[in-house]
Coordinates of C-alpha atoms in Angstrom, one line a residue:
X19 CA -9.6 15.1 -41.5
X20 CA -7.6 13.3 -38.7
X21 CA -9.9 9.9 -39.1
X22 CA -8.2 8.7 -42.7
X23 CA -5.5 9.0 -44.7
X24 CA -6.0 10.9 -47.6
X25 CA -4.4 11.2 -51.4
X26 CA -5.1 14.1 -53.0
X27 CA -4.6 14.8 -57.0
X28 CA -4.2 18.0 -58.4
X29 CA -5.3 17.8 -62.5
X30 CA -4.3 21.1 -64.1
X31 CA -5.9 23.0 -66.9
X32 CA -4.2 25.9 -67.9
X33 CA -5.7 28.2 -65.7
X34 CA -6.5 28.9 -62.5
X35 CA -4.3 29.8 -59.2
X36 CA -1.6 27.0 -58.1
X37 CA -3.1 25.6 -55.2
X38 CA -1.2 22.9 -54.9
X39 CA 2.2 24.0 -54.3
X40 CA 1.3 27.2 -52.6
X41 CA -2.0 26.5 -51.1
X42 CA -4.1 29.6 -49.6
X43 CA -4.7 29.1 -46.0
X44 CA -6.1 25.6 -44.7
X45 CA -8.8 24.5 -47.5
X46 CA -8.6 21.4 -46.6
X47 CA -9.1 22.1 -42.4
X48 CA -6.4 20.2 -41.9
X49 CA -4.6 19.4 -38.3
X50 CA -1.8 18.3 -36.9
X51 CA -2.5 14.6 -37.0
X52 CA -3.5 14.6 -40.5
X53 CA -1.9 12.0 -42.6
X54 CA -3.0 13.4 -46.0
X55 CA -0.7 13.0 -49.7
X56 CA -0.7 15.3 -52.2
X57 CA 0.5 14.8 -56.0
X58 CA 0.6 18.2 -58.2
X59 CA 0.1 17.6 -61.9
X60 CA 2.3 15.6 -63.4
X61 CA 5.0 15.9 -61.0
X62 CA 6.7 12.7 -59.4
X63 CA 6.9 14.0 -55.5
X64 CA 4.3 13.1 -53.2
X65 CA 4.5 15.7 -50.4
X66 CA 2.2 15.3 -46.8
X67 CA 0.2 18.3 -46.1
X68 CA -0.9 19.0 -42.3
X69 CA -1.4 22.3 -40.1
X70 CA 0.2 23.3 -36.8
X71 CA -2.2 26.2 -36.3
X72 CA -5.0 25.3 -38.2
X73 CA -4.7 28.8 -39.7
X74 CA -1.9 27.7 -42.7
X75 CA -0.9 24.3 -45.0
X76 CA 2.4 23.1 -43.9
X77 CA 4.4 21.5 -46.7
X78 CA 6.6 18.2 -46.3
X79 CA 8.4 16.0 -48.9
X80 CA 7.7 12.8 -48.6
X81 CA 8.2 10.1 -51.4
X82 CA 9.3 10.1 -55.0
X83 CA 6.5 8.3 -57.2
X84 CA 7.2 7.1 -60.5
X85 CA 4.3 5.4 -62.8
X86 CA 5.7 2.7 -63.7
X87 CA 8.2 1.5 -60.5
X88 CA 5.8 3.2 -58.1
X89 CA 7.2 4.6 -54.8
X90 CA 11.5 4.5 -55.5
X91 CA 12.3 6.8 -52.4
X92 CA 10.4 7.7 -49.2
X93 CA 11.6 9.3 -46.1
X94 CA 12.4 6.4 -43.4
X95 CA 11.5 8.6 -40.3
X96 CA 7.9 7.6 -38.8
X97 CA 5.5 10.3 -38.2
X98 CA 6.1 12.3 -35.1
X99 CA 9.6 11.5 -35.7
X100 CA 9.2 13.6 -38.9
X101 CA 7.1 16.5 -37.2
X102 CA 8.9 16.9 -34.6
X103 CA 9.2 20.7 -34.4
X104 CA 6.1 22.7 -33.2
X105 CA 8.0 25.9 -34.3
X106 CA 6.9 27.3 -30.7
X107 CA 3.8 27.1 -30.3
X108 CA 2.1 28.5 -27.0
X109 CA -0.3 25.3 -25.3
X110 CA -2.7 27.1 -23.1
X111 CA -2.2 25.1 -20.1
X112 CA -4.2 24.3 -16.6
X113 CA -2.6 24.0 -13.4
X114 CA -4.2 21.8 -10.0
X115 CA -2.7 24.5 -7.1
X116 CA -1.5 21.8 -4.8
X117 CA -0.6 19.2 -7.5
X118 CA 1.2 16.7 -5.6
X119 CA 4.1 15.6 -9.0
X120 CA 4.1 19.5 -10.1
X121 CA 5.0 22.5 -9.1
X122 CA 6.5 25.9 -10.2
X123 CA 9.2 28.2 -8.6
X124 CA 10.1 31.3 -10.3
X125 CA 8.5 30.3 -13.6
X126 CA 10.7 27.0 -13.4
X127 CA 8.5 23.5 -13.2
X128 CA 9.6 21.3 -10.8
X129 CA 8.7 18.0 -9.8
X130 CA 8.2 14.1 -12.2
X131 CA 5.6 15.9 -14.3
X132 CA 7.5 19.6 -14.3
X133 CA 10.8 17.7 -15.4
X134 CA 8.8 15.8 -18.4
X135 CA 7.0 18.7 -19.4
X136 CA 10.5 20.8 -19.6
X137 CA 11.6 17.6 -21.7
X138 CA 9.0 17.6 -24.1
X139 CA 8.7 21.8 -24.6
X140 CA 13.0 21.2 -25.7
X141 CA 12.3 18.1 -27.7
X142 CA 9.7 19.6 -29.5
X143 CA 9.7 23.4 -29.6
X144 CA 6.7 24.4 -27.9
X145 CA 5.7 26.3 -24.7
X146 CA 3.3 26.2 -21.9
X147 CA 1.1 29.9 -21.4
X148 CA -0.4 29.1 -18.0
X149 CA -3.6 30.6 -18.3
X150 CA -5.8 29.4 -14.9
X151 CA -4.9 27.7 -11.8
X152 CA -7.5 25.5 -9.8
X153 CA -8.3 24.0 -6.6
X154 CA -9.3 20.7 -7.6
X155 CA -8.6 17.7 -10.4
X156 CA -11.8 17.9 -11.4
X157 CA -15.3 16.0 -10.7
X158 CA -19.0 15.8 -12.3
X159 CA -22.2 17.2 -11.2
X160 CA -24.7 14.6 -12.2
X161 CA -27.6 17.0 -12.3
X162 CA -26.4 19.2 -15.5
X163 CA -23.6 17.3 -16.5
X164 CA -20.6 19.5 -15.7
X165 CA -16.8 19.4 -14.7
X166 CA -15.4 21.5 -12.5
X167 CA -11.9 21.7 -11.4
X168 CA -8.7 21.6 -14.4
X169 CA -10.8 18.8 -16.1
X170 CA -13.7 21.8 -16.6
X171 CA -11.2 24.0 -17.7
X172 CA -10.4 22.1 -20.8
X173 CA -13.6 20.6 -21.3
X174 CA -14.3 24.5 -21.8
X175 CA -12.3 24.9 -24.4
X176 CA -10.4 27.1 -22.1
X177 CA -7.2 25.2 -21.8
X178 CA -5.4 22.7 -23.6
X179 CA -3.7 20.6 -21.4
X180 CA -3.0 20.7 -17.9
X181 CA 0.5 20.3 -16.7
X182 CA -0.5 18.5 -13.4
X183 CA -1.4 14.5 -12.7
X184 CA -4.8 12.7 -13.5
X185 CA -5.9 9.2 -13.2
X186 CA -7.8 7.7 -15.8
X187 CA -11.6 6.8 -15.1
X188 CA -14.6 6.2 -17.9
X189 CA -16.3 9.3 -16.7
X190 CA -13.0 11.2 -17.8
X191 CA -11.9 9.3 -21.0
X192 CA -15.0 10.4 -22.2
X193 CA -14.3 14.2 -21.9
X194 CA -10.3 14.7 -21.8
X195 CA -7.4 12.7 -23.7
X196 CA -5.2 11.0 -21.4
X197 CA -1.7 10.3 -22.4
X198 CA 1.0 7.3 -21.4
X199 CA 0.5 6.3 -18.3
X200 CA 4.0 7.9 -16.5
X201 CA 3.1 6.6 -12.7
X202 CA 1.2 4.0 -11.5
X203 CA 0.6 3.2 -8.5
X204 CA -1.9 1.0 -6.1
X205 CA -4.7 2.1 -4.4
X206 CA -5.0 2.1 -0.3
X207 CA -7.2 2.5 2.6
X208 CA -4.4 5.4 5.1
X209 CA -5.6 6.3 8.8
X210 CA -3.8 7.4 12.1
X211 CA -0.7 4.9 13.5
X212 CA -2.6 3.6 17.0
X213 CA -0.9 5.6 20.0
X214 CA -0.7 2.2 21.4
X215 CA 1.1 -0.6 20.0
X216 CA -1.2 -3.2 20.6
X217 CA 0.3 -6.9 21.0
X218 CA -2.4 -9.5 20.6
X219 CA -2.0 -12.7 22.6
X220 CA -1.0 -14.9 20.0
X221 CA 2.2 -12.9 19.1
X222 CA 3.6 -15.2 21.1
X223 CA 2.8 -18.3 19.6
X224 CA 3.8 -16.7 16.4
X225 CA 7.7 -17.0 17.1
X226 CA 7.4 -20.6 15.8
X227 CA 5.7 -22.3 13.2
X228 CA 2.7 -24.4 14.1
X229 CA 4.8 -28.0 13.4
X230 CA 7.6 -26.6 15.4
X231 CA 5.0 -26.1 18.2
X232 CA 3.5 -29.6 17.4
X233 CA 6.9 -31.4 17.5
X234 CA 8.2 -29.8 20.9
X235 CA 5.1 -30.5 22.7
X236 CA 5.1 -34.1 21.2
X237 CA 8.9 -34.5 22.3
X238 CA 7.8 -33.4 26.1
X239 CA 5.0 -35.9 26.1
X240 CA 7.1 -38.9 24.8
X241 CA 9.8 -38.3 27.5
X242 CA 7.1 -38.1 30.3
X243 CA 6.5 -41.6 29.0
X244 CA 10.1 -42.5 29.1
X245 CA 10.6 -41.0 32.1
X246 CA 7.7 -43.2 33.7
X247 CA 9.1 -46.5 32.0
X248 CA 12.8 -46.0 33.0
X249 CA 11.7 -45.2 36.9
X250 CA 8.9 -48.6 36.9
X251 CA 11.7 -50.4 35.4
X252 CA 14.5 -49.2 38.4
X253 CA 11.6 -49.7 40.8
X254 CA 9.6 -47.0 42.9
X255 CA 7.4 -47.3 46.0
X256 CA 4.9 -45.2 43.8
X257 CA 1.7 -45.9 42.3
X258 CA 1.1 -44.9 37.8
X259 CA -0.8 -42.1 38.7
X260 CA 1.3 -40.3 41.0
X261 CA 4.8 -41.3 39.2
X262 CA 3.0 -39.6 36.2
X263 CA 1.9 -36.3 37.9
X264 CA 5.5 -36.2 39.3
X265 CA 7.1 -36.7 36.1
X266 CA 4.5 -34.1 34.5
X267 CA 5.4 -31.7 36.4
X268 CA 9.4 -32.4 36.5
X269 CA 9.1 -32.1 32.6
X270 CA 7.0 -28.6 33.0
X271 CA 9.4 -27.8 35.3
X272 CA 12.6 -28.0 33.1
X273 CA 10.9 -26.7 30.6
X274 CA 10.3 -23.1 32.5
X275 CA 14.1 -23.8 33.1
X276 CA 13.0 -25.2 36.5
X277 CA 15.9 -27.2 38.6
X278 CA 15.0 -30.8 39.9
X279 CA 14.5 -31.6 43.9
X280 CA 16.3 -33.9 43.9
X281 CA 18.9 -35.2 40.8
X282 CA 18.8 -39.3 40.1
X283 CA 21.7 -41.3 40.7
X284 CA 20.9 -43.8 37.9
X285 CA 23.1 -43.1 34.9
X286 CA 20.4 -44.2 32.5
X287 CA 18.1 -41.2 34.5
X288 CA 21.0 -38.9 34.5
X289 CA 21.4 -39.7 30.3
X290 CA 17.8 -38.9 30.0
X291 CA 17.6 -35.6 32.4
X292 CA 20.4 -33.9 31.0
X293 CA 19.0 -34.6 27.1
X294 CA 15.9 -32.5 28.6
X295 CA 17.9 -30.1 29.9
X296 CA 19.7 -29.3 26.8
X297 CA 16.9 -29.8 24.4
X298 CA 15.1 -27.1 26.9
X299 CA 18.1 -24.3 26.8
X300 CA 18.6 -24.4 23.1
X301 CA 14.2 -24.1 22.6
X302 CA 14.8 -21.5 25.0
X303 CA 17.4 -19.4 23.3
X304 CA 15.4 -19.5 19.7
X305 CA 12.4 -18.6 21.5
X306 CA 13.6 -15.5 23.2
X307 CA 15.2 -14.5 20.1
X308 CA 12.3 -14.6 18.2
X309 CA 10.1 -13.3 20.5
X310 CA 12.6 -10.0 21.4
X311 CA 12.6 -9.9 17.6
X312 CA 8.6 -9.6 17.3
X313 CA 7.7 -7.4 20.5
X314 CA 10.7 -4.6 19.4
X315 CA 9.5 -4.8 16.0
X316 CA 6.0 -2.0 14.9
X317 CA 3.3 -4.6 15.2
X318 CA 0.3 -2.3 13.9
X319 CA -3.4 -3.9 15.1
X320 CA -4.9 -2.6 12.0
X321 CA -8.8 -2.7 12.3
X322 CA -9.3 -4.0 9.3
X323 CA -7.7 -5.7 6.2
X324 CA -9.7 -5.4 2.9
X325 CA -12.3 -3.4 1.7
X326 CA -14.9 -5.8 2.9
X327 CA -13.5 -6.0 6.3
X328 CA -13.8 -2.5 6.5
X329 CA -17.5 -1.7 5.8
X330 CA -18.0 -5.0 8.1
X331 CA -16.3 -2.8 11.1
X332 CA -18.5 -0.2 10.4
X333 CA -16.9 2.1 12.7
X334 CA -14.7 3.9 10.2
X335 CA -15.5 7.2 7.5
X336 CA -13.6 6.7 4.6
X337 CA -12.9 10.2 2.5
X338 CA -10.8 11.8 -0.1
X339 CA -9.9 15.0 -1.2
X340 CA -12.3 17.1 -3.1
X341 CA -12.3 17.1 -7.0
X342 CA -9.6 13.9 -7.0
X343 CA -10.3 10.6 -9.2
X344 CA -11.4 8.6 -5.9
X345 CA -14.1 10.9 -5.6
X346 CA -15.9 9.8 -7.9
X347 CA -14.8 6.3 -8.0
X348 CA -17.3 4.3 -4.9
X349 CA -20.0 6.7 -6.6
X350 CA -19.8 5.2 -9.9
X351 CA -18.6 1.8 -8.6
X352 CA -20.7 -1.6 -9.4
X353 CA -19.8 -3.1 -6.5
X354 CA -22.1 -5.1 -4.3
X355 CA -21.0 -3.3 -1.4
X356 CA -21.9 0.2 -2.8
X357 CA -24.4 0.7 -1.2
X358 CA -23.0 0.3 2.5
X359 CA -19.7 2.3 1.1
X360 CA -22.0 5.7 0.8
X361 CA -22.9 5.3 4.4
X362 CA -19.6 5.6 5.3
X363 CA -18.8 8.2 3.0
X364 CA -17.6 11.6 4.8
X365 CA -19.9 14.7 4.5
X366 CA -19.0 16.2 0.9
X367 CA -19.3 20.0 2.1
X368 CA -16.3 19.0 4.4
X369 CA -13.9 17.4 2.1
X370 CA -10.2 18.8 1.9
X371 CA -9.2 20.6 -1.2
X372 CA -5.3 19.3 -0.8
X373 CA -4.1 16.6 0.4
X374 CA -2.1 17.7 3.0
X375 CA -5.0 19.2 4.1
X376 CA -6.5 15.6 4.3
X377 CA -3.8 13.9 6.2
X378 CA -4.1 16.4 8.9
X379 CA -8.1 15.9 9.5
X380 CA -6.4 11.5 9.6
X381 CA -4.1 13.0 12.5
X382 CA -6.9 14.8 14.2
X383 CA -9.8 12.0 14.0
X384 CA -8.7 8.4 14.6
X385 CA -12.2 7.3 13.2
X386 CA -11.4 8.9 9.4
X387 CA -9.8 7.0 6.7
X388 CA -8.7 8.4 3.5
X389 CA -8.4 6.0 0.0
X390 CA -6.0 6.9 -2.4
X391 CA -2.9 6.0 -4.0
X392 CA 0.2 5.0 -2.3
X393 CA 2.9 7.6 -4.4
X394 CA 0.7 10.6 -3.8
X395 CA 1.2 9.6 -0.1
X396 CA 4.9 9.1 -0.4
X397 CA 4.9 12.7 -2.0
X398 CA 4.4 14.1 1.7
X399 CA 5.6 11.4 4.1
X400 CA 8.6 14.3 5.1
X401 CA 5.2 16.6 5.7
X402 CA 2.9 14.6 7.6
X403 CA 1.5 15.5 11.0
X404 CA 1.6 12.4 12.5
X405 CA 2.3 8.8 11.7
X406 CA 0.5 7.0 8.9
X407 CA 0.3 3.4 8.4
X408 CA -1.9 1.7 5.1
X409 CA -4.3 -1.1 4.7
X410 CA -3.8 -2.4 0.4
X411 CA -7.2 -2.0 -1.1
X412 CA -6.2 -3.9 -4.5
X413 CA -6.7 -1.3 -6.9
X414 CA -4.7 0.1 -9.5
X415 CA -3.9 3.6 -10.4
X416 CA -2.7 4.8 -13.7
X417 CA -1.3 9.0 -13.5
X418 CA -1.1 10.6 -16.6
X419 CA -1.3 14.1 -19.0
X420 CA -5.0 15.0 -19.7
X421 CA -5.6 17.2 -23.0
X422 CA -9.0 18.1 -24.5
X423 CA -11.2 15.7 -26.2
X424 CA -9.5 14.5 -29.6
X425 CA -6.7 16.7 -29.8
X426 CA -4.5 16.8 -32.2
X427 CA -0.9 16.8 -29.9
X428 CA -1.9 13.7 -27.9
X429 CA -0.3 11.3 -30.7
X430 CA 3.2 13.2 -30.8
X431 CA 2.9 13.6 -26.5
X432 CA 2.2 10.0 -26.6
X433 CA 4.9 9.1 -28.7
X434 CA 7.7 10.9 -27.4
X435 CA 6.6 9.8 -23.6
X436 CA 7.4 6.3 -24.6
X437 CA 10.5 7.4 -26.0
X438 CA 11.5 8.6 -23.3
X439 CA 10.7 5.8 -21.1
X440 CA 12.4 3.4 -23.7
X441 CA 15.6 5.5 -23.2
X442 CA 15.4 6.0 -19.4
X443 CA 15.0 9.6 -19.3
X444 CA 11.1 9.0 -16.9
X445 CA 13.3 6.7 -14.9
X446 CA 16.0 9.1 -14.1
X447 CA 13.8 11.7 -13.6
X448 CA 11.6 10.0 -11.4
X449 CA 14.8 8.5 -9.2
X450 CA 16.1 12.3 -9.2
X451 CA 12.6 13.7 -7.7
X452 CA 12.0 11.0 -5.1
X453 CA 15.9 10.9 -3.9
X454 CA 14.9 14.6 -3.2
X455 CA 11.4 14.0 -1.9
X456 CA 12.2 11.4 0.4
X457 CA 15.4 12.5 2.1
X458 CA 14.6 12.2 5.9
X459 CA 16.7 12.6 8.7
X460 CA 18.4 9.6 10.3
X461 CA 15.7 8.3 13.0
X462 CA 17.3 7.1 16.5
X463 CA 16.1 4.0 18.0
X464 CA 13.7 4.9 20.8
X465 CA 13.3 2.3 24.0
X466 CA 10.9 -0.5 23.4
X467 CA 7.7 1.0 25.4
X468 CA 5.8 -1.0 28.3
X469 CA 3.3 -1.3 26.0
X470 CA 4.7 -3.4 23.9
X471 CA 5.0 -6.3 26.8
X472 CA 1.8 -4.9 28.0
X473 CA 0.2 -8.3 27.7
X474 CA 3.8 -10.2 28.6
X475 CA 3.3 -8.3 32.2
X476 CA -0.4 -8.8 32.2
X477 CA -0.3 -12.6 31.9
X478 CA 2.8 -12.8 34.5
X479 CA 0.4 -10.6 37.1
X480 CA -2.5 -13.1 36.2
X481 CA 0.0 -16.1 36.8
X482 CA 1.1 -14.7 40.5
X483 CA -2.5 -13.8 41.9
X484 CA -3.1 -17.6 40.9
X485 CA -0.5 -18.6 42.5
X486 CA -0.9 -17.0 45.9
X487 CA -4.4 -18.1 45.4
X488 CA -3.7 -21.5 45.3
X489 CA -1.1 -21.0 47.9
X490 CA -4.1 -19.4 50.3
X491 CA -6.1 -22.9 49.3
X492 CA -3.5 -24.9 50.4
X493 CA -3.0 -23.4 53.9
X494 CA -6.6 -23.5 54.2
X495 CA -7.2 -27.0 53.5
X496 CA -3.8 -27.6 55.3
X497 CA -5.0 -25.7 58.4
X498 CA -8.4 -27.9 57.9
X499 CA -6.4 -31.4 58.2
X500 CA -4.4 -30.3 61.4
X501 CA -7.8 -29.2 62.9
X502 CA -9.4 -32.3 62.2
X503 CA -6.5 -34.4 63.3
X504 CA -6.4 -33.0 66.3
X505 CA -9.7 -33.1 67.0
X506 CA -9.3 -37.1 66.2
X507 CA -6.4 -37.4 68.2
X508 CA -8.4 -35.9 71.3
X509 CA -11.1 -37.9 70.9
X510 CA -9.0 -41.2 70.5
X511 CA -7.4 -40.0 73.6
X512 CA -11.0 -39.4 75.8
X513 CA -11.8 -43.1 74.8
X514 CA -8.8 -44.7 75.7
X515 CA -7.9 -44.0 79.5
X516 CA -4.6 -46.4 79.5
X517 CA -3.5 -43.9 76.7
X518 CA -3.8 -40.6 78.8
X519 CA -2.5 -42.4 81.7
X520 CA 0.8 -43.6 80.2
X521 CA 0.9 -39.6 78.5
X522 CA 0.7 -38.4 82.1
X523 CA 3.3 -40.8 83.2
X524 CA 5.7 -40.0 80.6

């Protein structure tokens, strides 16, 4: 009776009980939701007949119909605004134990959900009778088609609604009613914070801009150039290519804020040095800025940055919690990558039921990732073990009221959700519980760690064992020339007599 909308004419004749103003029971098996119009007789008042507990008629006036103008006076109230009183009726109700945006202390609800559920029981005159609590959202066994979990509870019949969160999947739409969507949220990949800051070589390249990098090495090369021309043009008792590997390495040298041997006395040469010089300090002062700015900053190596860069790593188990919408969601998925997914799907025997319970097995396995939205995790970031960091998957996450299968309260739920949200009462409510849910103390800011320069120190170590290997070269080759001379110089001195003579003499 809830799938049209119905007008109903009562003919009497003479006889007969008066079932249309005092109507025994439900005959017509009506339901909340049903829109149906009744006329009696020859009366001019169109009333709406519908049933809160399917067990009696409830009577409504609605319109004033007169044959020959028709409809001259209706109520202006839509709907649910006009049954808006469910004259306290008891919702048998399902509760998800460790329901991350619900909760109950001393028989009050609590969090977002627990604050819009004590809403809508005031608003409309109802109440919740708790009747099971569960360990799990819910999931399906493939083999005989069953849910277990608060979606099995209402699939039952044994509950009406369930006071905790669900996401919305295709598996579940076709089971359970969902409601407004009241949270939504993005999906992510979560695993253990690296004990070790990694900082990868190019970080520090990364304090400027490729064309900045471009421009300054172009500058250095076209005042080597200068350089060259200004000194050929004042004269020098040097040949191109060694004026050029001197200038080189005077321009390198003032760039590593290197002094000169020896400073020109040619104003046009002094003009041109001290540009360098300036041009060098101010680079310098950006970089370091920058730089100090990236190495005392969280730089997170994250092994992977998309779903498809994580099955390519092939290192990592990806899990979630038992009975929870991403349980099911790689299972069902179309993907392409499905297939490799499963393989790195964690043992199901061994899921967590909570997710608490699932960031702690993160903490305690480096390897384990867990996909799920971002909100539920910002539900216990004052609770976690250890530190957490994220990798965005893409998806999108809808949490919402479930309520069996075409029931008749999901229309006035709906409708006084977005009421709700139209007036701002969701987004108070939700400010109010994550003010409270996020309070953390003040953190103090810790020492930048040695291994956050680990690589800074690794390439200045490198740069020295060069160094004094080059250094060991050039005695060698150093020692090699004196030897050789002075082998020479003996040998010039056996041949020519006159020579050791005149040394003798001397």
């Amino acid at each position: 009776m809830s799938f049209a909308v119905w007008l109903v004419i009562f003919i009497y004749k003479g006889h007969g009980s008066d079932y249309c103003l005092s109507p025994p029971g439900n005959i017509f098996h009506l339901r909340f939701n049903s829109e149906m119009l009744v006329l009696c007789g020859r009366e001019n008042i169109l009333r709406e007949w519908y049933s809160l507990d399917t067990k009696r008629t409830d009577i409504d006036y609605f319109a004033t119909w007169n044959s020959k103008k028709g409809i001259v006076e209706m109520v202006q109230k839509s709907l649910y605004e006009r049954r808006n009183n469910l004259q306290g009726l008891a919702m048998k109700s399902v509760v998800v134990k460790d329901s991350l945006f619900f909760h109950m202390q001393d028989d009050k609800f609590g969090g977002i959900f627990g604050n819009i559920f004590c809403e809508l029981c005031a608003t409309l005159n109802f109440s919740l009778n708790i009747v099971s609590e569960v360990d799990e959202y819910g999931s399906r066994n493939l083999n005989d088609n069953t849910w277990s979990g608060a979606i099995g509870e209402i699939y039952s019949g044994r509950a009406d609604i369930s006071l905790s969160e669900f996401s919305m999947t295709s598996a579940r739409l076709n089971v359970v009613d969902f409601s407004f969507p009241i949270i939504i949220s993005k999906n992510s990949f979560f695993l253990r914070e690296p004990n070790i800051f990694a900082v990868k070589w190019s970080t520090y390249f990364q304090t400027f801009t490729y064309p900045v990098w471009i421009t300054i090495f172009l500058i250095l090369i076209a005042a080597s150039i200068l350089l060259i021309f200004l000194k050929m043009k004042i004269g020098t008792d040097r040949d191109l290519i060694h004026l050029g590997s001197d200038i080189c390495f005077e321009v390198w040298g003032i760039f590593c804020q290197q002094g000169l041997e020896d400073f020109p006395r040619r104003t046009s040469l002094k003009v041109a040095y001290y540009t360098m010089f300036l041009f060098v300090t101010v680079l310098s002062a950006a970089y370091s800025a920058s730089l100090t700015s990236f190495l005392t900053s969280n730089i997170h190596v994250k092994p992977f940055s998309s779903l498809e860069t994580f099955v390519k790593d092939g290192t990592y188990k990806y899990f979630v919690y038992r009975g929870s919408n991403e349980f099911d969601l790689f299972v069902n998925s179309e993907s392409p990558l499905k297939n490799k997914l499963m393989k790195l799907k964690f043992k199901k025997d061994k899921l967590p039921t909570s997710l608490l319970d699932a960031f702690n097995m993160i903490c305690e396995n480096p390897k384990l990732t867990m996909y799920i939205d971002e909100k539920a995790k910002d539900q216990l970031s004052s609770k976690l073990p250890c530190d957490i960091i994220s990798v965005k998957e893409g998806g999108i996450q809808s949490l919402s009221i479930i309520l069996s299968k075409h029931s008749a309260f999901t229309g006035i739920i709906n409708f006084w959700l977005q009421k709700f949200f139209h007036n701002g009462m969701v987004n108070r409510l939700k400010d109010t519980t994550y003010k409270n849910k996020l309070k953390r103390p003040v953190q103090e800011h810790i020492p930048v760690s040695i291994f956050f320069v680990v690589s800074l120190i690794s390439f200045i170590l490198i740069s020295i064992a060069f160094s004094v290997c080059i250094l060991f070269i050039e005695k060698y080759v150093h020692s090699r020339k004196m030897k050789k001379q002075s082998v020479v110089n003996f040998t010039r001195r056996l041949n020519h007599p006159n020579i050791m003579m005149n040394e003798r003499k001397v």
